[in-house]
CSV table of C-alpha atoms in Angstrom, one decimal:
chain,number,residue,atom,x,y,z
A,1,MET,CA,-36.9,22.9,-64.3
A,2,THR,CA,-36.1,21.6,-60.8
A,3,THR,CA,-33.3,22.3,-58.8
A,4,THR,CA,-32.4,18.9,-56.6
A,5,THR,CA,-30.8,20.3,-53.3
A,6,GLU,CA,-29.0,17.2,-52.0
A,7,ARG,CA,-28.9,17.0,-48.3
A,8,PRO,CA,-25.4,16.9,-46.3
A,9,SER,CA,-25.2,12.9,-45.4
A,10,ALA,CA,-24.9,12.2,-41.5
A,11,ALA,CA,-21.6,11.7,-40.1
A,12,PRO,CA,-21.1,7.6,-40.0
A,13,ALA,CA,-21.2,6.4,-36.2
A,14,PRO,CA,-17.8,5.6,-35.4
A,15,VAL,CA,-16.6,2.3,-35.2
A,16,PRO,CA,-14.8,0.8,-32.4
A,17,GLY,CA,-12.0,0.1,-34.3
A,18,ASN,CA,-11.5,4.4,-34.7
A,19,ILE,CA,-12.3,5.3,-31.1
A,20,GLY,CA,-9.2,6.9,-30.2
A,21,ILE,CA,-7.5,6.9,-26.7
A,22,GLY,CA,-9.1,9.5,-25.1
A,23,GLN,CA,-13.0,8.1,-26.1
A,24,THR,CA,-11.8,4.8,-24.7
A,25,VAL,CA,-10.7,6.4,-21.2
A,26,HIS,CA,-14.5,8.0,-21.1
A,27,ASP,CA,-16.2,5.0,-22.3
A,28,SER,CA,-14.8,2.8,-19.5
A,29,LEU,CA,-15.3,5.4,-16.9
A,30,VAL,CA,-18.8,5.0,-18.2
A,31,ILE,CA,-18.9,1.4,-18.0
A,32,ALA,CA,-16.6,1.9,-13.9
A,33,LYS,CA,-19.6,4.3,-12.8
A,34,ARG,CA,-22.3,1.8,-13.9
A,35,ASN,CA,-20.8,-1.2,-11.9
A,36,LEU,CA,-20.2,0.9,-9.2
A,37,LEU,CA,-23.9,2.3,-9.2
A,38,ARG,CA,-24.9,-1.4,-9.6
A,39,MET,CA,-22.6,-2.4,-6.1
A,40,MET,CA,-24.0,0.6,-4.2
A,41,ARG,CA,-27.8,-1.1,-4.9
A,42,ILE,CA,-26.2,-4.2,-3.7
A,43,PRO,CA,-24.4,-3.7,-0.6
A,44,GLU,CA,-24.2,-7.0,0.6
A,45,VAL,CA,-22.1,-7.9,-2.7
A,46,VAL,CA,-19.3,-5.9,-0.6
A,47,ILE,CA,-20.3,-6.6,3.2
A,48,PHE,CA,-20.1,-10.5,1.9
A,49,GLY,CA,-16.7,-9.9,0.5
A,50,LEU,CA,-15.3,-8.1,3.8
A,51,ILE,CA,-16.9,-11.2,6.1
A,52,GLN,CA,-14.3,-13.7,4.8
A,53,PRO,CA,-11.0,-11.6,4.9
A,54,VAL,CA,-12.2,-9.9,8.8
A,55,MET,CA,-13.0,-14.3,9.9
A,56,PHE,CA,-9.8,-15.3,8.7
A,57,VAL,CA,-8.2,-12.0,10.5
A,58,VAL,CA,-9.2,-13.2,13.5
A,59,LEU,CA,-9.5,-17.0,13.3
A,60,PHE,CA,-5.6,-17.5,11.9
A,61,SER,CA,-4.6,-14.5,14.6
A,62,TYR,CA,-6.0,-16.2,17.9
A,63,VAL,CA,-6.1,-20.0,16.7
A,64,PHE,CA,-2.3,-20.2,15.3
A,65,GLY,CA,-0.9,-17.6,16.7
A,66,GLY,CA,1.9,-18.6,19.5
A,67,SER,CA,1.9,-22.2,17.4
A,68,ILE,CA,3.9,-20.9,14.6
A,69,ASN,CA,7.5,-21.1,15.3
A,70,ILE,CA,8.6,-17.7,13.4
A,71,PRO,CA,12.0,-17.3,12.4
A,72,GLY,CA,13.6,-14.5,14.7
A,73,ALA,CA,10.7,-14.1,16.8
A,74,GLY,CA,9.8,-17.6,17.8
A,75,LEU,CA,6.4,-18.6,18.8
A,76,ASP,CA,5.8,-15.3,20.1
A,77,ALA,CA,1.7,-14.6,19.1
A,78,SER,CA,1.8,-10.7,18.8
A,79,ALA,CA,4.8,-11.1,16.5
A,80,TYR,CA,2.9,-14.0,14.0
A,81,ARG,CA,0.0,-11.7,14.2
A,82,GLU,CA,2.2,-8.7,12.3
A,83,PHE,CA,3.6,-11.5,10.4
A,84,LEU,CA,0.2,-12.7,9.7
A,85,MET,CA,-1.3,-9.5,8.2
A,86,GLY,CA,0.9,-9.2,5.2
A,87,GLY,CA,-0.9,-12.4,3.9
A,88,ILE,CA,-4.5,-11.8,4.6
A,89,PHE,CA,-3.9,-8.1,2.7
A,90,ALA,CA,-2.3,-10.1,-0.1
A,91,GLN,CA,-5.0,-12.7,-0.2
A,92,THR,CA,-7.8,-10.5,0.2
A,93,VAL,CA,-6.5,-8.8,-2.9
A,94,THR,CA,-6.8,-11.7,-4.8
A,95,PHE,CA,-9.7,-13.1,-4.5
A,96,ALA,CA,-10.8,-9.7,-6.6
A,97,VAL,CA,-11.1,-12.6,-9.2
A,98,ALA,CA,-14.3,-13.6,-8.0
A,99,GLY,CA,-15.7,-10.2,-9.3
A,100,PRO,CA,-15.4,-9.8,-13.1
A,101,SER,CA,-15.3,-13.7,-13.3
A,102,ILE,CA,-19.1,-14.2,-12.0
A,103,GLY,CA,-20.1,-10.2,-13.1
A,104,ILE,CA,-18.9,-10.3,-16.6
A,105,ALA,CA,-20.3,-14.7,-16.9
A,106,GLU,CA,-23.6,-13.0,-15.2
A,107,ASP,CA,-24.2,-9.8,-18.2
A,108,MET,CA,-23.5,-11.8,-21.0
A,109,SER,CA,-26.2,-15.0,-19.6
A,110,LYS,CA,-28.1,-11.5,-19.8
A,111,GLY,CA,-26.9,-10.4,-22.8
A,112,ILE,CA,-25.7,-7.4,-21.2
A,113,VAL,CA,-22.6,-7.8,-22.8
A,114,ASP,CA,-24.0,-8.2,-26.4
A,115,ARG,CA,-26.2,-4.7,-26.2
A,116,PHE,CA,-22.6,-3.3,-25.8
A,117,ARG,CA,-21.1,-4.6,-28.4
A,118,SER,CA,-24.1,-3.4,-30.1
A,119,LEU,CA,-22.9,0.3,-29.3
A,120,PRO,CA,-19.9,2.5,-30.9
A,121,ILE,CA,-17.9,2.1,-27.9
A,122,ALA,CA,-14.5,0.4,-27.5
A,123,ARG,CA,-13.9,-3.2,-27.5
A,124,GLY,CA,-11.9,-3.2,-24.5
A,125,ALA,CA,-13.6,-0.3,-22.2
A,126,VAL,CA,-16.6,-2.9,-21.2
A,127,LEU,CA,-13.3,-4.9,-19.6
A,128,THR,CA,-11.9,-1.9,-18.4
A,129,GLY,CA,-14.7,0.0,-17.0
A,130,ARG,CA,-15.7,-3.5,-14.5
A,131,THR,CA,-11.9,-3.9,-13.7
A,132,PHE,CA,-11.9,-0.3,-12.1
A,133,ALA,CA,-15.1,-0.9,-10.7
A,134,ASP,CA,-13.7,-3.5,-9.1
A,135,LEU,CA,-10.6,-2.0,-8.1
A,136,VAL,CA,-12.3,0.4,-6.3
A,137,GLN,CA,-14.0,-2.1,-4.6
A,138,THR,CA,-11.2,-4.1,-3.7
A,139,ALA,CA,-9.8,-0.4,-1.9
A,140,LEU,CA,-12.6,-0.3,0.4
A,141,ILE,CA,-12.6,-3.8,1.5
A,142,LEU,CA,-8.7,-3.6,2.4
A,143,LEU,CA,-9.3,-0.1,4.4
A,144,VAL,CA,-11.9,-2.4,6.5
A,145,LEU,CA,-9.6,-4.7,6.7
A,146,ALA,CA,-6.9,-2.7,8.1
A,147,VAL,CA,-9.0,-1.6,10.5
A,148,VAL,CA,-9.8,-4.9,12.0
A,149,ALA,CA,-6.2,-5.6,11.7
A,150,PHE,CA,-4.9,-2.8,14.0
A,151,LEU,CA,-7.9,-3.9,16.5
A,152,VAL,CA,-6.4,-7.4,16.6
A,153,GLY,CA,-2.8,-6.1,17.4
A,154,TRP,CA,-1.7,-5.1,14.0
A,155,ARG,CA,1.0,-2.1,13.4
A,156,ILE,CA,2.7,-0.3,10.8
A,157,HIS,CA,6.7,0.8,11.8
A,158,GLU,CA,7.6,1.9,8.5
A,159,GLY,CA,6.1,5.6,8.2
A,160,PRO,CA,3.0,6.5,6.0
A,161,LEU,CA,5.1,6.2,2.6
A,162,LYS,CA,6.3,3.0,3.0
A,163,ALA,CA,2.4,2.0,4.5
A,164,LEU,CA,1.1,4.0,1.1
A,165,ALA,CA,3.2,1.9,-1.2
A,166,ALA,CA,2.4,-1.3,0.3
A,167,PHE,CA,-1.4,-0.7,-0.1
A,168,GLY,CA,0.0,0.5,-3.8
A,169,VAL,CA,1.4,-2.8,-4.7
A,170,LEU,CA,-1.4,-4.6,-3.3
A,171,LEU,CA,-3.9,-2.9,-5.4
A,172,LEU,CA,-1.3,-3.3,-8.1
A,173,LEU,CA,-1.5,-7.3,-7.7
A,174,GLY,CA,-5.5,-6.8,-7.0
A,175,TYR,CA,-6.0,-5.4,-10.3
A,176,ALA,CA,-3.8,-8.0,-11.8
A,177,PHE,CA,-6.2,-10.6,-10.9
A,178,THR,CA,-9.4,-8.6,-11.9
A,179,TRP,CA,-8.0,-9.2,-15.5
A,180,ILE,CA,-7.3,-12.9,-14.5
A,181,GLY,CA,-11.1,-12.6,-13.7
A,182,ALA,CA,-12.0,-10.9,-17.0
A,183,LEU,CA,-11.1,-13.9,-18.8
A,184,ILE,CA,-12.6,-16.2,-17.0
A,185,GLY,CA,-16.0,-14.8,-16.6
A,186,GLN,CA,-16.0,-15.1,-20.7
A,187,SER,CA,-15.0,-18.3,-21.0
A,188,VAL,CA,-17.6,-19.9,-18.9
A,189,ARG,CA,-21.4,-20.4,-19.7
A,190,THR,CA,-23.2,-19.4,-15.9
A,191,PRO,CA,-21.8,-17.4,-13.1
A,192,GLU,CA,-21.9,-20.7,-10.8
A,193,ALA,CA,-19.1,-22.1,-12.8
A,194,ALA,CA,-17.8,-18.8,-12.9
A,195,GLY,CA,-17.5,-18.5,-9.1
A,196,SER,CA,-15.9,-21.5,-8.8
A,197,ALA,CA,-13.5,-21.1,-11.8
A,198,GLY,CA,-12.8,-17.9,-10.5
A,199,LEU,CA,-11.2,-19.5,-7.2
A,200,ILE,CA,-11.0,-23.3,-6.5
A,201,TRP,CA,-7.0,-22.5,-7.5
A,202,LEU,CA,-6.5,-19.2,-5.5
A,203,PHE,CA,-6.1,-21.7,-2.4
A,204,PRO,CA,-3.1,-23.7,-3.1
A,205,LEU,CA,-2.2,-20.5,-5.2
A,206,THR,CA,-2.2,-18.1,-1.5
A,207,PHE,CA,-1.2,-21.8,0.6
A,208,ILE,CA,1.8,-22.7,-1.0
A,209,SER,CA,3.3,-19.3,-0.2
A,210,VAL,CA,5.0,-17.4,2.6
A,211,ALA,CA,1.3,-15.9,3.2
A,212,PHE,CA,1.1,-18.0,6.5
A,213,VAL,CA,3.9,-20.0,7.4
A,214,PRO,CA,7.7,-19.2,6.8
A,215,SER,CA,9.3,-21.7,3.6
A,216,GLU,CA,11.6,-22.8,6.3
A,217,ASN,CA,8.8,-25.1,8.0
A,218,MET,CA,7.5,-26.7,4.7
A,219,PRO,CA,9.5,-29.6,2.9
A,220,GLY,CA,12.3,-29.8,1.1
A,221,TRP,CA,10.5,-30.0,-2.0
A,222,LEU,CA,8.1,-27.3,-1.8
A,223,GLN,CA,10.0,-24.6,-0.5
A,224,PRO,CA,11.2,-23.2,-4.0
A,225,VAL,CA,7.3,-23.9,-5.1
A,226,ALA,CA,6.4,-21.3,-2.1
A,227,GLU,CA,9.7,-19.2,-2.5
A,228,TYR,CA,8.8,-18.1,-6.3
A,229,ASN,CA,5.2,-18.3,-6.0
A,230,PRO,CA,4.5,-14.7,-7.3
A,231,PHE,CA,2.2,-14.2,-4.2
A,232,SER,CA,4.7,-15.0,-1.9
A,233,ALA,CA,6.7,-11.8,-3.3
A,234,VAL,CA,4.1,-9.7,-2.9
A,235,VAL,CA,3.0,-10.9,1.1
A,236,MET,CA,6.9,-10.2,1.4
A,237,ALA,CA,7.0,-7.0,-0.1
A,238,VAL,CA,4.1,-5.9,1.8
A,239,ARG,CA,5.3,-7.2,5.5
A,240,ASP,CA,8.6,-5.4,4.2
A,241,LEU,CA,7.2,-1.7,3.3
A,242,PHE,CA,4.5,-2.0,6.6
A,243,GLY,CA,8.0,-3.3,8.9
A,244,ASN,CA,6.3,-6.6,9.8
A,245,LEU,CA,9.0,-8.4,9.4
A,246,PRO,CA,10.7,-10.0,13.3
A,247,GLN,CA,13.9,-8.4,14.2
A,248,GLY,CA,16.6,-10.2,12.7
A,249,TYR,CA,14.6,-12.4,10.2
A,250,GLN,CA,16.2,-13.1,7.2
A,251,PRO,CA,13.8,-14.0,4.3
A,252,PRO,CA,15.0,-17.1,1.9
A,253,ASP,CA,17.8,-16.9,-0.6
A,254,ALA,CA,15.2,-16.9,-4.0
A,255,TRP,CA,15.7,-13.6,-5.6
A,256,PRO,CA,11.5,-13.1,-5.7
A,257,LEU,CA,11.8,-13.0,-2.1
A,258,GLN,CA,15.3,-11.0,-1.6
A,259,HIS,CA,13.8,-8.3,-3.9
A,260,PRO,CA,9.9,-8.3,-3.0
A,261,VAL,CA,9.2,-4.8,-4.2
A,262,LEU,CA,10.6,-5.4,-7.4
A,263,ALA,CA,9.6,-8.8,-8.0
A,264,SER,CA,5.9,-7.8,-7.0
A,265,VAL,CA,5.8,-4.9,-9.7
A,266,ILE,CA,7.4,-7.2,-12.4
A,267,TYR,CA,5.2,-9.9,-11.3
A,268,SER,CA,1.7,-7.7,-11.7
A,269,VAL,CA,2.6,-5.9,-14.6
A,270,LEU,CA,3.5,-8.9,-16.5
A,271,ILE,CA,-0.1,-10.5,-15.3
A,272,ILE,CA,-1.7,-7.3,-16.4
A,273,VAL,CA,-0.4,-7.4,-19.6
A,274,VAL,CA,-1.0,-11.4,-20.1
A,275,PHE,CA,-4.7,-11.3,-19.4
A,276,ARG,CA,-5.9,-8.1,-20.6
A,277,THR,CA,-4.3,-9.1,-23.7
A,278,LEU,CA,-6.4,-12.4,-24.1
A,279,ALA,CA,-9.4,-11.0,-22.7
A,280,VAL,CA,-9.8,-8.6,-24.8
A,281,ARG,CA,-8.9,-10.7,-27.6
A,282,LYS,CA,-11.6,-13.4,-25.8
A,283,TYR,CA,-14.2,-10.2,-26.2
A,284,LYS,CA,-13.8,-9.4,-29.9
A,285,SER,CA,-13.7,-12.9,-30.8
A,286,ASN,CA,-16.8,-13.4,-29.4
A,287,ALA,CA,-18.3,-10.6,-31.2
A,288,GLY,CA,-17.3,-11.8,-34.3
């Protein structure tokens, strides 16, 4: 009589849809580590990311300083430098959109994203890990930029806690924009197209705002556009928290500029919710 011994079946491989929150966080951090190591091996990416904001600080400070009228300060060059820095900081973090848009497009063109899809990891972890890595890079760029700004005369006047809150608002905006980049990177065919699509719309967004000139100096029809621009709310919040608004300056009556910190958080959270949902949905549909 032959006895048949049944071998225990192997545990099924986890399916991305069945992965819990803890595993999702772990997968996201692993992907983030992979992207950070990649950035460290290509330091010129970070270096070139620093050149543009540093050039903006120097050029705007010494070329336009003393030429632009600031309500409450007139043509004072030193007041303009402090007024300017909120806009430069905010513009710098919005350019974080380029990192994930180009990086994801490049990974897709090389088939790396397809390999990730074949692994039993959370679907959103690939994108979340990429955005975490870009957030770290943005924080590093902000640190270096703050040092350069200090050298040209920028100062913090409201103490360390409010300064930390200002940097927190900036990083929240930067993280929100990385999700826009994650969606763009999946929607184009080449890294070159991702670079153009990720940056071309940022120039009107940042310049039609209160970043570089007060909205009062703009044509009347353009003022509401600048004042309700989410970017303007962040710029005004940062100036307020750093204490860089000229004494006697009265912000426009638009609600986002009257309550800039709250408006900044609301805008950034909405961008994260909307574009993370769209980016993860796009990732899943591409996998199908």
